[in-house]
Each structure stands twice: as C-alpha cells, then as structure tokens.
C-alpha cells in the first residue's frame, strides 16, 4: 500500500492546508465525481471530498489531485513512477469530459479517457488514510 505522502515524497502533506494543518478527507454530501471508471490504462476508483480527489489506480498505485474550478489536477503513481494528470469534469453533474497525463518532467500531454462503470462510492485499497484539513 502507498501512503498519500509518498506520492509527493514527503511524510506529511500540510502545505496544501491553511495554517500547516493535516490533510485528511472530510465527508460531505457532494459525491458527483465518486465512482469506478474504466480506461485503457486500467481501472480507476475515485473519491471526491471538498476540493480533493483521491483514488486507486488499479493495482498500480494511487491518484491525488485538487479541483481548480474546471478540472482535477494532480499526480498519480504507477509501479514506482510518478506522473501528472488533468481530468476535466462537468462540475454540475460530474460527467467526465476529457483527460490528459504524462510522466513528471514531461510536458507533452497524452490522452487519458475515463468511462464511468459504477456510480457508487468505491472502497479504496491503495489509499490508506482519509484526506481533509483538520486542526
């Protein structure tokens, strides 16, 4: 299992929260982006909490990103390598629009399409902790 901090190469992710607070998920009623998605690179299970997106990338690694108003942008792991992603969704209903990815250090985007296979909030196997800002 991979801890979220390992994705960013740090023990504790606190730089993304105000006042150096811990980063953990907070349950809320908005789960439009939650679900299991199929892609040509393998299955992706996603959970959205507040502005954070976390998930399992098949048995390869994890995905973690932040909402920027139009899409979730972040990083993923794939068997020891780290890449970046940009997943555009319609914010009103959570429909996937398009996605891009590449390895860290490479700017040229590659297509990453997600097709929603299940709407239910998935159980994550590779992410070991919740994510939310807490004091």
XYZ file of N, CA and C in Angstrom:
405
model
N 0.825 -1.178 0.000
C 0.000 0.000 0.000
C 0.876 1.251 0.000
N 0.379 2.277 -0.632
C 1.106 3.532 -0.757
C 0.390 4.590 0.064
N 1.132 5.289 0.898
C 0.549 6.401 1.640
C 0.559 7.635 0.757
N -0.429 8.497 0.954
C -0.567 9.681 0.123
C 0.686 10.538 0.154
N 1.324 10.663 1.300
C 2.542 11.456 1.408
C 3.666 10.938 0.535
N 3.700 9.622 0.294
C 4.730 9.046 -0.562
C 4.585 9.535 -1.996
N 3.363 9.820 -2.416
C 3.127 10.304 -3.769
C 3.869 11.608 -3.997
N 3.918 12.450 -2.980
C 4.574 13.729 -3.103
C 5.979 13.727 -2.508
N 6.434 12.579 -2.019
C 7.787 12.471 -1.493
C 7.990 13.139 -0.153
N 6.912 13.292 0.612
C 7.016 13.887 1.939
C 6.227 13.036 2.914
N 6.584 13.132 4.177
C 5.928 12.323 5.194
C 4.520 12.813 5.512
N 4.328 14.120 5.599
C 3.042 14.677 5.987
C 2.692 15.798 5.018
N 1.553 15.693 4.383
C 1.140 16.746 3.463
C 0.422 17.807 4.269
N 1.081 18.930 4.485
C 0.437 20.024 5.204
C 0.507 21.326 4.424
N 1.294 21.365 3.383
C 1.427 22.585 2.605
C 0.142 22.953 1.857
N -0.761 22.022 1.630
C -1.984 22.299 0.893
C -3.101 22.825 1.780
N -2.909 22.830 3.074
C -3.934 23.274 4.013
C -3.496 24.561 4.692
N -4.462 25.389 5.103
C -4.094 26.608 5.811
C -3.493 26.310 7.176
N -2.592 27.141 7.613
C -2.011 27.081 8.963
C -1.339 25.758 9.284
N -0.722 25.119 8.294
C 0.010 23.861 8.491
C -0.824 22.765 9.136
N -2.102 22.717 8.823
C -2.963 21.683 9.369
C -2.745 20.384 8.600
N -3.208 19.283 9.151
C -3.086 17.985 8.495
C -4.055 17.889 7.334
N -3.777 17.009 6.414
C -4.617 16.812 5.240
C -5.329 15.471 5.356
N -6.650 15.512 5.431
C -7.475 14.302 5.520
C -8.804 14.570 4.842
N -9.538 13.519 4.470
C -10.827 13.759 3.818
C -11.889 14.109 4.838
N -12.834 14.902 4.396
C -13.992 15.238 5.206
C -15.205 14.807 4.402
N -16.097 14.051 5.007
C -17.274 13.589 4.293
C -18.199 14.778 4.037
N -18.723 14.849 2.845
C -19.723 15.866 2.538
C -20.752 15.255 1.598
N -21.785 15.979 1.328
C -22.880 15.431 0.524
C -22.540 15.381 -0.965
N -21.525 16.085 -1.404
C -21.185 16.156 -2.834
C -20.299 14.981 -3.220
N -20.852 14.079 -4.013
C -20.104 12.900 -4.433
C -20.280 12.653 -5.926
N -20.467 13.735 -6.697
C -20.734 13.614 -8.132
C -19.591 12.959 -8.888
N -18.367 13.083 -8.393
C -17.218 12.532 -9.095
C -16.835 11.142 -8.586
N -17.451 10.713 -7.470
C -17.161 9.385 -6.931
C -17.558 8.310 -7.935
N -16.788 7.241 -7.974
C -17.174 6.130 -8.824
C -15.994 5.319 -9.295
N -16.328 4.274 -10.025
C -15.331 3.407 -10.642
C -15.352 3.684 -12.129
N -14.185 3.918 -12.691
C -14.037 4.274 -14.093
C -13.145 3.255 -14.797
N -13.457 2.982 -16.045
C -12.605 2.152 -16.888
C -11.782 3.057 -17.790
N -10.556 2.652 -18.063
C -9.710 3.371 -19.010
C -8.810 2.360 -19.706
N -8.180 2.771 -20.774
C -7.284 1.842 -21.480
C -6.037 1.536 -20.669
N -5.804 2.295 -19.586
C -4.656 2.063 -18.718
C -5.019 1.259 -17.474
N -6.276 0.881 -17.342
C -6.722 0.121 -16.177
C -7.843 0.822 -15.446
N -8.380 0.144 -14.452
C -9.498 0.666 -13.677
C -9.022 1.762 -12.723
N -9.864 2.787 -12.555
C -9.583 3.896 -11.646
C -10.789 4.049 -10.730
N -10.542 4.044 -9.413
C -11.595 4.274 -8.424
C -11.334 5.630 -7.791
N -12.346 6.516 -7.845
C -12.163 7.887 -7.377
C -13.159 8.263 -6.287
N -12.671 9.063 -5.327
C -13.498 9.675 -4.293
C -13.169 11.160 -4.272
N -14.211 11.996 -4.268
C -14.038 13.435 -4.169
C -14.525 13.894 -2.813
N -13.702 14.658 -2.131
C -14.077 15.249 -0.849
C -13.638 16.695 -0.875
N -14.588 17.594 -0.734
C -14.304 19.018 -0.833
C -13.589 19.280 -2.152
N -12.417 19.854 -2.137
C -11.687 20.152 -3.366
C -10.665 19.073 -3.726
N -10.646 17.983 -2.952
C -9.658 16.934 -3.148
C -10.239 15.743 -3.902
N -9.420 15.118 -4.715
C -9.767 13.877 -5.404
C -8.687 12.863 -5.056
N -9.103 11.712 -4.541
C -8.156 10.643 -4.243
C -8.669 9.370 -4.880
N -7.779 8.429 -5.116
C -8.242 7.196 -5.708
C -7.177 6.149 -5.894
N -7.644 4.985 -6.280
C -6.791 3.856 -6.638
C -6.612 3.834 -8.143
N -5.411 3.628 -8.580
C -5.115 3.450 -9.997
C -4.834 1.963 -10.193
N -5.909 1.198 -10.348
C -5.794 -0.257 -10.473
C -4.967 -0.819 -9.334
N -4.108 -1.765 -9.659
C -3.177 -2.284 -8.657
C -1.805 -1.638 -8.840
N -1.756 -0.549 -9.623
C -0.502 0.117 -9.956
C -0.094 1.176 -8.937
N -1.078 1.895 -8.339
C -0.738 2.987 -7.439
C -1.942 3.791 -7.018
N -1.716 5.072 -6.770
C -2.776 5.954 -6.291
C -2.832 7.225 -7.142
N -3.945 7.945 -6.989
C -4.185 9.208 -7.674
C -4.589 10.227 -6.612
N -4.050 11.444 -6.704
C -4.442 12.509 -5.784
C -4.382 13.837 -6.520
N -5.437 14.649 -6.380
C -5.453 15.929 -7.060
C -6.362 16.928 -6.381
N -6.325 18.152 -6.893
C -7.126 19.262 -6.384
C -7.979 19.837 -7.498
N -9.172 20.307 -7.149
C -10.081 20.946 -8.092
C -9.606 22.372 -8.325
N -9.505 22.781 -9.595
C -9.060 24.146 -9.902
C -10.190 25.004 -10.470
N -11.417 24.515 -10.408
C -12.564 25.234 -10.941
C -13.063 24.656 -12.250
N -12.193 23.959 -12.965
C -12.561 23.329 -14.233
C -12.201 21.853 -14.287
N -11.200 21.472 -13.521
C -10.740 20.087 -13.577
C -9.983 19.732 -12.297
N -9.763 18.441 -12.135
C -8.893 17.977 -11.067
C -7.504 17.806 -11.665
N -6.515 18.425 -11.038
C -5.122 18.309 -11.471
C -4.313 17.750 -10.322
N -3.440 16.817 -10.642
C -2.642 16.236 -9.580
C -1.626 15.250 -10.113
N -1.321 14.269 -9.258
C -0.302 13.269 -9.573
C -0.832 11.869 -9.333
N -0.200 10.911 -9.981
C -0.510 9.503 -9.782
C 0.792 8.728 -9.713
N 0.714 7.567 -9.097
C 1.860 6.659 -9.104
C 1.512 5.464 -9.969
N 2.537 4.898 -10.577
C 2.372 3.717 -11.424
C 3.608 2.859 -11.244
N 3.497 1.885 -10.334
C 4.572 0.929 -10.086
C 5.929 1.611 -9.926
N 5.988 2.599 -9.042
C 7.253 3.255 -8.734
C 7.547 4.516 -9.526
N 6.772 4.796 -10.552
C 6.943 6.033 -11.323
C 5.838 7.004 -10.930
N 6.079 8.301 -11.126
C 5.087 9.327 -10.816
C 4.764 10.120 -12.071
N 3.470 10.343 -12.272
C 3.019 11.126 -13.411
C 2.062 12.209 -12.962
N 1.704 13.093 -13.876
C 0.720 14.136 -13.612
C -0.533 13.841 -14.429
N -1.665 14.374 -13.965
C -2.917 14.220 -14.710
C -3.733 15.501 -14.620
N -4.646 15.630 -15.558
C -5.616 16.726 -15.579
C -6.920 16.115 -16.091
N -7.888 15.914 -15.189
C -9.179 15.320 -15.530
C -10.245 16.412 -15.514
N -10.848 16.699 -16.655
C -11.907 17.697 -16.749
C -13.268 17.013 -16.605
N -14.066 17.521 -15.683
C -15.419 17.038 -15.437
C -16.373 18.219 -15.548
N -17.639 17.957 -15.849
C -18.671 18.983 -15.703
C -18.967 19.080 -14.210
N -18.764 20.230 -13.620
C -18.899 20.344 -12.168
C -20.331 20.162 -11.693
N -21.311 20.452 -12.533
C -22.699 20.348 -12.108
C -23.141 18.903 -11.876
N -22.775 17.993 -12.794
C -23.246 16.611 -12.660
C -22.123 15.583 -12.567
N -20.881 15.997 -12.687
C -19.765 15.078 -12.536
C -19.421 14.277 -13.776
N -19.996 14.612 -14.926
C -19.689 13.872 -16.157
C -18.260 14.142 -16.598
N -17.542 13.082 -16.922
C -16.167 13.205 -17.392
C -16.153 13.812 -18.790
N -15.265 14.773 -19.021
C -15.150 15.428 -20.324
C -13.916 14.955 -21.085
N -12.732 15.165 -20.520
C -11.512 14.675 -21.138
C -10.402 14.650 -20.103
N -9.332 13.947 -20.438
C -8.224 13.832 -19.508
C -6.898 13.798 -20.229
N -5.885 14.280 -19.523
C -4.528 14.263 -20.039
C -3.595 13.762 -18.953
N -2.441 13.246 -19.378
C -1.449 12.757 -18.432
C -0.083 12.739 -19.104
N 0.935 12.595 -18.286
C 2.279 12.259 -18.729
C 3.117 12.029 -17.484
N 4.340 11.623 -17.675
C 5.243 11.399 -16.558
C 5.774 12.740 -16.067
N 6.082 12.832 -14.790
C 6.667 14.044 -14.231
C 7.942 14.349 -15.018
N 8.093 15.606 -15.416
C 9.229 16.021 -16.222
C 8.917 16.093 -17.700
N 7.760 15.553 -18.099
C 7.318 15.618 -19.493
C 6.085 16.501 -19.584
N 6.121 17.482 -20.444
C 5.003 18.408 -20.570
C 4.002 18.023 -21.644
N 4.426 17.266 -22.645
C 3.535 16.923 -23.761
C 2.402 16.028 -23.260
N 1.144 16.517 -23.327
C 0.029 15.724 -22.802
C -0.308 14.521 -23.676
N -0.737 13.469 -22.995
C -1.266 12.271 -23.644
C -2.711 12.112 -23.180
N -3.537 11.522 -24.015
C -4.953 11.375 -23.675
C -5.157 10.275 -22.623
N -6.058 10.569 -21.653
C -6.473 9.575 -20.651
C -7.982 9.725 -20.486
N -8.744 8.885 -21.169
C -10.211 8.894 -21.093
C -10.677 8.008 -19.959
N -11.700 8.469 -19.283
C -12.346 7.689 -18.229
C -13.795 7.454 -18.622
N -14.242 6.204 -18.534
C -15.636 5.846 -18.780
C -16.205 5.312 -17.474
N -17.215 5.993 -16.940
C -17.776 5.611 -15.640
C -18.471 4.266 -15.738
N -18.020 3.319 -14.937
C -18.584 1.975 -14.910
C -19.568 1.804 -13.756
N -19.379 2.563 -12.655
C -20.258 2.462 -11.485
C -20.275 3.802 -10.754
N -21.461 4.226 -10.303
C -21.623 5.490 -9.595
C -21.346 5.390 -8.094
N -21.422 4.205 -7.546
C -21.276 4.043 -6.097
C -19.895 4.495 -5.633
N -19.848 5.079 -4.440
C -18.564 5.469 -3.856
C -17.747 4.208 -3.610
N -16.566 4.103 -4.230
C -15.789 2.871 -4.124
C -15.017 2.776 -2.813
N -14.672 1.566 -2.455
C -13.726 1.319 -1.377
C -12.343 1.368 -1.998
N -11.456 2.148 -1.389
C -10.107 2.276 -1.921
C -9.178 1.298 -1.215
N -8.379 0.599 -1.985
C -7.453 -0.388 -1.436
C -6.045 0.162 -1.254
N -5.630 1.076 -2.123
C -4.250 1.565 -2.102
C -4.055 2.819 -1.268
N -5.124 3.581 -1.028
C -5.041 4.786 -0.210
C -5.346 4.376 1.223
N -4.392 4.626 2.127
C -4.523 4.112 3.484
C -5.122 5.085 4.470
N -5.291 6.358 4.081
C -5.822 7.338 5.029
C -6.771 8.283 4.314
N -7.665 8.878 5.085
C -8.566 9.886 4.545
C -7.804 11.187 4.321
N -8.450 12.113 3.632
C -7.846 13.411 3.365
C -8.832 14.505 3.748
N -8.415 15.436 4.581
C -9.213 16.613 4.937
C -8.323 17.573 5.689
N -8.715 18.790 5.724
C -7.993 19.776 6.539
C -8.568 19.707 7.943
N -7.722 19.446 8.896
C -8.163 19.386 10.289
C -7.110 20.032 11.160
N -7.546 20.570 12.277
C -6.629 21.277 13.147
C -5.990 20.444 14.181
